[in-house]
Structure formats: C-alpha cells, structure tokens
Short mmCIF file of C-alpha atoms and ligand atoms in Angstrom, two decimals:
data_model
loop_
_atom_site.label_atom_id
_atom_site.label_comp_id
_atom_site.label_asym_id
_atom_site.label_seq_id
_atom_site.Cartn_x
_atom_site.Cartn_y
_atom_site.Cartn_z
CA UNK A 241 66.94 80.52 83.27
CA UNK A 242 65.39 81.62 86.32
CA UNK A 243 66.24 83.76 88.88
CA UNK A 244 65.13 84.89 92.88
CA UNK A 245 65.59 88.17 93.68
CA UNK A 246 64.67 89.16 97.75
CA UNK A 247 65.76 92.20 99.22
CA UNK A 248 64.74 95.68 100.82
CA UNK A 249 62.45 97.97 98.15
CA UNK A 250 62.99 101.30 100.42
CA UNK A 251 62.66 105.14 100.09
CA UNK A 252 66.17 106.59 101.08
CA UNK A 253 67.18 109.97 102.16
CA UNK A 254 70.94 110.67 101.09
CA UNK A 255 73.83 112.93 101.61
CA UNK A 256 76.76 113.24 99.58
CA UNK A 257 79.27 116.12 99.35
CA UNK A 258 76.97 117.04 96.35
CA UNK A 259 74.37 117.52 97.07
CA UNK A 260 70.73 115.78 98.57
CA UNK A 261 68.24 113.82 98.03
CA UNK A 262 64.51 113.35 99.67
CA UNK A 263 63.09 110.09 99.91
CA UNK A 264 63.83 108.74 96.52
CA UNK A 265 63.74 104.78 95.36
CA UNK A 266 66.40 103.01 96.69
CA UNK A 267 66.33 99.20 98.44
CA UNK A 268 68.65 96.54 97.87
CA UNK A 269 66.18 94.66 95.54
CA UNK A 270 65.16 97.46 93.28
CA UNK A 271 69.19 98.06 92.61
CA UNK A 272 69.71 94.21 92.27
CA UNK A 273 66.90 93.79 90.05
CA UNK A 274 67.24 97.00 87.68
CA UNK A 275 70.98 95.74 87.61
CA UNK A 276 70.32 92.06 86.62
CA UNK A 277 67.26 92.79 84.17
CA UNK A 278 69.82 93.29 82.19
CA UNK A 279 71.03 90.27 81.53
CA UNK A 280 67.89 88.28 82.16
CA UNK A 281 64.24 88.51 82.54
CA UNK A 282 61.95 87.95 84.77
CA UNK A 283 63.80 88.74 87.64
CA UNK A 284 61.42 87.27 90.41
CA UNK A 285 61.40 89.32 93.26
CA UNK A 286 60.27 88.61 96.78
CA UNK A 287 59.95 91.72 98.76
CA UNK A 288 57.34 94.09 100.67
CA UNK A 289 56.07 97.80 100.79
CA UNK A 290 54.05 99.83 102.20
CA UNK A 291 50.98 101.79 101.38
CA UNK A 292 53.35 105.08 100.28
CA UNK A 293 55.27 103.28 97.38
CA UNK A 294 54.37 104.69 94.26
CA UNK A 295 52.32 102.83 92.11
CA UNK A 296 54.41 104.04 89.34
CA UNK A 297 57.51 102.82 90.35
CA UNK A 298 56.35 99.51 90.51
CA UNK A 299 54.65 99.74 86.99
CA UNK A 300 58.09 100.69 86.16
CA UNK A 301 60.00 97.87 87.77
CA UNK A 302 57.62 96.03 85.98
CA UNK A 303 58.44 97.23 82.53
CA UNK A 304 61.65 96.54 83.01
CA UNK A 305 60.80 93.00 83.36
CA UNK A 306 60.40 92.47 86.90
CA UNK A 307 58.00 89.73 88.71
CA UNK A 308 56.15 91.22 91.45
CA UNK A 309 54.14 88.49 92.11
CA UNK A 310 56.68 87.82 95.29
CA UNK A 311 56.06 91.96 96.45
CA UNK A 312 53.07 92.03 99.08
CA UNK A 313 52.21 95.61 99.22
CA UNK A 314 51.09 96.40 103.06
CA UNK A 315 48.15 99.07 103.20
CA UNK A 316 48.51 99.91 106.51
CA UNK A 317 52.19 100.46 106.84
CA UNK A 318 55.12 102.15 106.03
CA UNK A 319 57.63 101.28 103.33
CA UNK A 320 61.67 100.56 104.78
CA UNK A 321 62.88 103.65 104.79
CA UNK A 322 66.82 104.20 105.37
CA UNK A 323 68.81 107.30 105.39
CA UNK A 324 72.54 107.80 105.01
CA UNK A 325 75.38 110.66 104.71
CA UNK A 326 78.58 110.43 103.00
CA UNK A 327 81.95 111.54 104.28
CA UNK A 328 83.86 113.90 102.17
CA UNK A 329 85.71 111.03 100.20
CA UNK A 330 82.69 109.11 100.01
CA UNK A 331 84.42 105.79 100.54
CA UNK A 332 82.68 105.63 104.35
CA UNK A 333 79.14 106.86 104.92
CA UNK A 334 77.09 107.19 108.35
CA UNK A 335 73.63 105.64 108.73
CA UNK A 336 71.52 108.00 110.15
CA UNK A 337 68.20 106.30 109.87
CA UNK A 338 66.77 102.72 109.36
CA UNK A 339 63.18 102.50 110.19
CA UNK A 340 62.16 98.99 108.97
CA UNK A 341 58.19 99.53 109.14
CA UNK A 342 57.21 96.90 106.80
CA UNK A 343 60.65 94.66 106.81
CA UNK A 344 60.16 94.39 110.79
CA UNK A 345 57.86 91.40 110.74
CA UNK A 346 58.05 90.54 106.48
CA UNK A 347 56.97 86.80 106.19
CA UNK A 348 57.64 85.92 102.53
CA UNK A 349 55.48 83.62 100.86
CA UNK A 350 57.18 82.48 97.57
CA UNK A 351 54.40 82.09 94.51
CA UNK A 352 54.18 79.00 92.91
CA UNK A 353 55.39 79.92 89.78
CA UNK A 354 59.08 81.01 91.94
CA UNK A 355 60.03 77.29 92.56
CA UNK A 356 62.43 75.38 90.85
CA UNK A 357 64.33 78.77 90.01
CA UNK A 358 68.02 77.53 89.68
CA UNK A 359 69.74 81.07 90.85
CA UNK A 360 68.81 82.81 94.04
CA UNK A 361 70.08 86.07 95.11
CA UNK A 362 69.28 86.74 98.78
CA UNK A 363 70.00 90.61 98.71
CA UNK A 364 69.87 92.75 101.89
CA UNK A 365 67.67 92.33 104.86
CA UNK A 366 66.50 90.76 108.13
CA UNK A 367 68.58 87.32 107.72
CA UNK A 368 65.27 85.88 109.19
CA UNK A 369 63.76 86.73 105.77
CA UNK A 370 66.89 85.44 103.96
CA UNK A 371 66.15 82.11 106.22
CA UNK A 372 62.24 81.76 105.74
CA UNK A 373 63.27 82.11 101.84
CA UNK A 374 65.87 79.39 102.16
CA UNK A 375 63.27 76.93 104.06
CA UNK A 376 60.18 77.88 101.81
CA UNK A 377 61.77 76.51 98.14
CA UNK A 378 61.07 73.11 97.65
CA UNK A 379 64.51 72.48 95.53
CA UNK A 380 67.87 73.94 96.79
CA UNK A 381 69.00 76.51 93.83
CA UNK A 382 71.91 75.37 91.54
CA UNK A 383 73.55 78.61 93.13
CA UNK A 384 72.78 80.86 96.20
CA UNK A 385 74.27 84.36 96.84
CA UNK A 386 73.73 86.44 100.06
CA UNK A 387 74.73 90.07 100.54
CA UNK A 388 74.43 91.50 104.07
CA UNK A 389 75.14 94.49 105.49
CA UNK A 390 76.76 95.71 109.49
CA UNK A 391 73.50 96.39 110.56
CA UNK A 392 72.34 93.09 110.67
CA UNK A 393 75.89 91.66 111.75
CA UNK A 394 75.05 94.14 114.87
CA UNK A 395 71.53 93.19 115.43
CA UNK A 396 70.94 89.77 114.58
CA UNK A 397 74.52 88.00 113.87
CA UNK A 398 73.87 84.60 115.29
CA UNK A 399 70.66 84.13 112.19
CA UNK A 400 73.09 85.78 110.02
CA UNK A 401 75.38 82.89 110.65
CA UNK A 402 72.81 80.58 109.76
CA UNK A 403 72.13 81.93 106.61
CA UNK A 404 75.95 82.13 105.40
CA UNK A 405 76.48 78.42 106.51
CA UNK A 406 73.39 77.81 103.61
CA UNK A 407 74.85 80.02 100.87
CA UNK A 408 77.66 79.42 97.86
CA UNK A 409 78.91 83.05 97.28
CA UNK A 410 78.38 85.33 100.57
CA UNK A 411 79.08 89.14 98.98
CA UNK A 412 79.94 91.70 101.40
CA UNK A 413 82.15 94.48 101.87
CA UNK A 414 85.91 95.39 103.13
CA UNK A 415 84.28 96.28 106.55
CA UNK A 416 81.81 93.93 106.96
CA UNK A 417 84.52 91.38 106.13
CA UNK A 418 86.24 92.34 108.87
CA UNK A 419 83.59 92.64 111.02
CA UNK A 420 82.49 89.22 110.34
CA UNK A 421 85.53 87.36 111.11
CA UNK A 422 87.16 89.62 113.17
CA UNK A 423 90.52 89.59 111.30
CA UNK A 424 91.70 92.91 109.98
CA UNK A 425 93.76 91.37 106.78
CA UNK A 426 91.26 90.87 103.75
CA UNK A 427 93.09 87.50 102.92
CA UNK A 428 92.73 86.05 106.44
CA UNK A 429 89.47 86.85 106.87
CA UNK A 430 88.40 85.15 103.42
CA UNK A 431 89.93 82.03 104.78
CA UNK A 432 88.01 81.98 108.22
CA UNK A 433 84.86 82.68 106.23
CA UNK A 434 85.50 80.16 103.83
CA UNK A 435 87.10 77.86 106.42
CA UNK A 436 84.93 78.22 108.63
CA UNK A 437 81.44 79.51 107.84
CA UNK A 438 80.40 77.66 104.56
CA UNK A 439 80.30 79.72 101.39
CA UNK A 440 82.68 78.20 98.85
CA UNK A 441 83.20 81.77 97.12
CA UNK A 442 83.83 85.09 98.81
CA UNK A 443 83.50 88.39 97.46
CA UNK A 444 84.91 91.28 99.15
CA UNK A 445 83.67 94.86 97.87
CA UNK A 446 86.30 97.65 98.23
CA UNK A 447 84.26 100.05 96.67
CA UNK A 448 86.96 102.42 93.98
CA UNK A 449 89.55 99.94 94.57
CA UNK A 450 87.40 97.02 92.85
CA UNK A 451 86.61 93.86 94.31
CA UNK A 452 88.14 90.39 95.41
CA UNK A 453 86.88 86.69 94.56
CA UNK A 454 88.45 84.74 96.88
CA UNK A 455 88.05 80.43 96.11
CA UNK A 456 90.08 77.88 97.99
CA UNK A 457 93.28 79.65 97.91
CA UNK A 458 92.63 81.10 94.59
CA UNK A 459 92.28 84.79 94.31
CA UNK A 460 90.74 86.84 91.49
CA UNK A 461 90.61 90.86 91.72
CA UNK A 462 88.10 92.91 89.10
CA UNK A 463 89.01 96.39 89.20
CA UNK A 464 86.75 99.54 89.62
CA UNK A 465 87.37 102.10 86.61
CA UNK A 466 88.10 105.29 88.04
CA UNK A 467 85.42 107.72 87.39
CA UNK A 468 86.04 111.66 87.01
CA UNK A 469 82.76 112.22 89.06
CA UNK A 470 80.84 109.62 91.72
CA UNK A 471 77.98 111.13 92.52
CA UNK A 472 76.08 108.66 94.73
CA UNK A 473 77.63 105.30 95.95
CA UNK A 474 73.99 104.31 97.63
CA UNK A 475 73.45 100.84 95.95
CA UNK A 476 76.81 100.20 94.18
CA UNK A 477 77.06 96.54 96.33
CA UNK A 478 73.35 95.77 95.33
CA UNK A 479 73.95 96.69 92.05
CA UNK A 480 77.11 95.31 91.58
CA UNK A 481 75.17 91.77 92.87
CA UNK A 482 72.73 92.27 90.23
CA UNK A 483 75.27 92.40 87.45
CA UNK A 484 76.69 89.31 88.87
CA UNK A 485 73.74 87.14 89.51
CA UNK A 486 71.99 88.41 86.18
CA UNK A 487 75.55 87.24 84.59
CA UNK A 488 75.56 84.05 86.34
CA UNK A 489 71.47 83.08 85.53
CA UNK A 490 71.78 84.44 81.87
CA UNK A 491 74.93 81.79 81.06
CA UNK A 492 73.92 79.55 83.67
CA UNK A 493 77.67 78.99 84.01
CA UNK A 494 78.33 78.30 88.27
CA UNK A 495 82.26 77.40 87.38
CA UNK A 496 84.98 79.24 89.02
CA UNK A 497 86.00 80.93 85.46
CA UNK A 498 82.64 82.19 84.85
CA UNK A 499 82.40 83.73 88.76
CA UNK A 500 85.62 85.94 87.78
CA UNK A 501 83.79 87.20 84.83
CA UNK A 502 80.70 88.09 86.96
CA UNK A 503 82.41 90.32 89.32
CA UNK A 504 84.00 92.22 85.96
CA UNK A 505 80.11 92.45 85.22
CA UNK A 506 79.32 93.42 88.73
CA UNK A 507 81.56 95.98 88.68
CA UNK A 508 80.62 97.85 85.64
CA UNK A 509 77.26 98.14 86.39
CA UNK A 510 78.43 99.43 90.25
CA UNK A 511 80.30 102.04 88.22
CA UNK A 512 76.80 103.19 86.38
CA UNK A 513 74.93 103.01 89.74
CA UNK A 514 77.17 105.30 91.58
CA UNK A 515 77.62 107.98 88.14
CA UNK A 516 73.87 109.82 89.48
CA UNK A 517 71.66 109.71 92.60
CA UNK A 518 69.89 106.43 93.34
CA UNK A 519 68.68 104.16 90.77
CA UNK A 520 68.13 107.04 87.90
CA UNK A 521 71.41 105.87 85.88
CA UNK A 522 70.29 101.98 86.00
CA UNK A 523 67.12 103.28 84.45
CA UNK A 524 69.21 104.70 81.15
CA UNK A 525 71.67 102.64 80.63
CA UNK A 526 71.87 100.33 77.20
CA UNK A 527 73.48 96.84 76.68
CA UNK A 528 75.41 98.60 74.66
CA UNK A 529 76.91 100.79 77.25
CA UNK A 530 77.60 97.92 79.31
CA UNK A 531 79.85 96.23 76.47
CA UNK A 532 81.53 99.45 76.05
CA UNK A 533 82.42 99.52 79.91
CA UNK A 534 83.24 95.74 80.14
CA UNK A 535 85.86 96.39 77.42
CA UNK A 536 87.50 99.53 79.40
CA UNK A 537 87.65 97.11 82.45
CA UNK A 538 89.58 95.34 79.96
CA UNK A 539 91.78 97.59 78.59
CA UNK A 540 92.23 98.83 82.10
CA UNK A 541 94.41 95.94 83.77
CA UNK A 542 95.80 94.14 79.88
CA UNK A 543 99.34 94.34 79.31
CA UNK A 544 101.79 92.70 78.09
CA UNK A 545 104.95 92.06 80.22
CA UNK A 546 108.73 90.71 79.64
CA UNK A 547 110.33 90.47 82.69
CA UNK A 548 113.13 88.52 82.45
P1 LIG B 884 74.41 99.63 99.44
O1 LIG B 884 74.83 101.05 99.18
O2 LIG B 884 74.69 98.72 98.29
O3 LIG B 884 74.90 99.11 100.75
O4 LIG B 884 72.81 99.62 99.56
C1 LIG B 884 72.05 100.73 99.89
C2 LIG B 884 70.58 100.34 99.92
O5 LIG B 884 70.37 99.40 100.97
C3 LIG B 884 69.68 101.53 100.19
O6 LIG B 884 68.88 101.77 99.05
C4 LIG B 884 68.86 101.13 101.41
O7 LIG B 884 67.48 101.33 101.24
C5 LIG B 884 69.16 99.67 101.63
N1 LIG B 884 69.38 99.35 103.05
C6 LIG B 884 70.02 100.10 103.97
N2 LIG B 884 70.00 99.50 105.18
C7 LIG B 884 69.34 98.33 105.02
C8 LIG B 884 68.97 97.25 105.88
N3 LIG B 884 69.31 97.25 107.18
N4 LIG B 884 68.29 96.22 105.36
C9 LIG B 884 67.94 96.20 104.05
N5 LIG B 884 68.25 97.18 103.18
C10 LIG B 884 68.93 98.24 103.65
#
C-alpha cells in the first residue's frame, strides 16, 4: 500500500471576491498529500523548498503522516511561490505571479525506501521533474496519475507530451483539456487524448459542475455538491487528486469501477478544500465528515425513474 506523491510545496498569495491572503501554504503536493493522508499513510512525497518554509509546517505535514524523506530543503533559496486572483464567479482566476526559485532546476532523487511503491501521483510541476521521477524508479507503478497545469502546456509542452505518453490517468481541467488537444468539445478532446497521447483514463475537472472520467468510449460524471459559500478554489484539482489517488492506493483497486468511485472521493474532498482559504479546511476535516459528504454526493444524483 504505497504511494508517490511529487508536486510543488509553495507559499501562495490569493485573491478572491472575499477577501486575501499573504503568502500562506499552498503547492500542489501539500493539497495532494493532506487530501490523500486520508485514506492512506505514508504518503511519500518528493518535493523541494527553500530556506523560508516553516519548519512547522513541515512538522505538521509530518504528523499527518507524511514522508519527507523525498523533500530536499534548499538553504540558499527561495521556496515556489505563486500568486493568483479570482474573477467575480470564481470559476476563472488570473495568475499573477509564478516565481519557481527552487522548482527552476529541482533534480529529485527518490530515497530508497520510495521504490517499489505501486501508486504514483505525479502532481503539478516542471514535467522535467515529472520525467526524472518516471526514469529514476526502478519498477513501473501498478498505476501512474499526472496533473498539469496551462503554464507548463505554455512553457514546456513538447516534455509535457512525454510525460502523458508514460501515464494511466492524465487529470486536468476543462481548459487545459482544450488547450491540450485543441478541440473545444470536452468529448472530442478526451478521444484525441486518449487516442492519441497514451493515458487510458481521462479526467476532466469542471470545477462546480463536477468532473468527467472518460475510458474507451465509456463516460462516468461525479458531480460537485453545490456549496452555499466557496471561499477559496486554490487547490481544489490537487486536492481532488489526493482523494483519488489516496482512494485508489488504500483499496488498491486500478479497475474501471473503482476509478468512478475515486473521482466521487476526489470530489468531496475538492468540496472541503475550496469551503476556507488554502489548506486550513484539509487540516480539520474527520473521516467521518468525508462519509457524511460521500453519501450527499449520493443522495445528490439517486433517483428512481419510470419512463415508459
Ligand atoms: P490548483 O488550484 O489545484 O490548480 O492548484 C493551486 C496550487 O498549485 C497552488 O497552491 C500553487 O502553489 C500551485 N501552482 C501554481 N502554479 C504552479 C506551477 N506552475 N507549478 C507547480 N505548482 C503550481
């Protein structure tokens, strides 16, 4: 039961119609791992910081049952830092700062006690690092899922290619989707990335209107439950990743059946994440309030129909 985590560990500055926040924890592979730790542990994450990340936070990832052996801490650099502003609606936000500083030449050396994991979850960064992970494990995982983002579909697509053509599951979003196969409908562009580009599942994030598993030409749809108040969508991909991955490494299930119920899992944690600012709501929640949430998924899209 073992599970890779690599991805950005960041401070973010963010913007939302309610209000903002300065330099808090954020990175794709703090969300991912807060999100899956709760399904198993260790999470084994490969990442990198600077000399500015709190020691605490890290004691604090670690209490929640997180490897660090994987995390090289730089002492002579910066941490990622990223910041980003929401539009009014919040389903579209602006980037308005990515300064990599530590990410921009990462080289990720995977501890000995990493290989043979049988679930990897290649979370958001350079697709250089994503690659160098790939090539470094001595056995191919029993499942591999990359999440990317536009930013490194605008700087660096032709690696990014490489990676996806190495992957199972490629996660990414309604835009990025497009981006990446330059087809505006969601269902065409799931079969040119699947057709075409190597990943035998797709999922396609559409943030409040839930998400899309897309297999063959099978399609599976887990919805988002509406929420009276988002707060903060920062994370709500990562974290939706988490919940799936930690799903998928805790039954160690990889069938087609098993992927539907990980994006229901995904999304209910994404609907935590995006309740407060950053990662503060991963950091309360109980297994018990995921069952509870699970089950109003549920309830959400059951009924019973005679249409004759
Ligand atoms: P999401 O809202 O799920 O897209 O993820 C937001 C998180 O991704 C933030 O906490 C950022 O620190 C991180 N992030 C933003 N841009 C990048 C990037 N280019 N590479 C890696 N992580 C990033």
């Amino acid at each position: 039961m073992s599970l890779i985590v690599v991805g950005s560990m960041a401070f973010d500055d963010i913007e939302t119609p309610f209000g903002k926040s300065n330099r808090i924890i954020g990175g794709a592979a703090t969300y991912i791992a807060l999100a899956a730790s709760q399904f198993i542990r260790p999470v084994n994450q490969i990442s990198v910081v600077g000399y500015d990340y709190p020691q605490e936070e890290l004691a604090e990832l670690e209490r929640f049952g997180v490897n660090l052996e994987g995390v090289q801490i730089k002492k002579d650099r910066k941490s990622f830092f990223w910041a980003g502003k929401y539009h009014m609606d919040m389903s579209a936000r602006d980037t308005l700062v990515t300064e990599l500083n530590v990410l921009s030449d990462f080289d990720p050396v995977i501890p000995e006690s990493y290989q043979g994991a049988e679930f990897l979850m290649l979370g958001n960064l350079s697709p250089d690092v994503q690659l160098k992970v790939l090539d470094r494990l001595r056995e191919r995982p029993r499942l591999i899922v990359m999440d990317t983002m536009n930013f490194w579909m605008d700087t660096a697509l032709e690696a990014l290619h490489r990676v996806v053509a190495r992957v199972d599951v490629l996660l990414v979003n309604d835009a990025e989707a497009r981006q990446l196969s330059g087809e505006f409908s969601l269902v065409r562009a799931a079969r040119k990335i699947l057709g075409e580009m190597g990943p035998k599942y797709l999922v396609i994030k559409k943030g409040e209107h839930g998400a899309l598993l897309f297999h063959g030409n099978t399609v599976f749809c887990a919805p988002a439950l509406p929420l009276e108040d988002v707060f903060d969508p920062t994370g709500a991909g990562d974290t939706f990743a988490g919940g799936f991955t930690g799903h998928v490494a805790r039954t160690k299930d990889i069938s087609f059946e098993n992927l539907k119920t990980a994006i229901i899992v995904g999304s209910a944690m994404a609907s935590f994440c995006v309740e407060r600012f950053g990662t503060q709501r991963l950091r309360e929640i109980q297994l018990s309030d995921i069952h509870t949430r699970i089950r109003q998924l549920a309830d959400l899209v059951q009924f019973d129909i005679d249409f004759n």
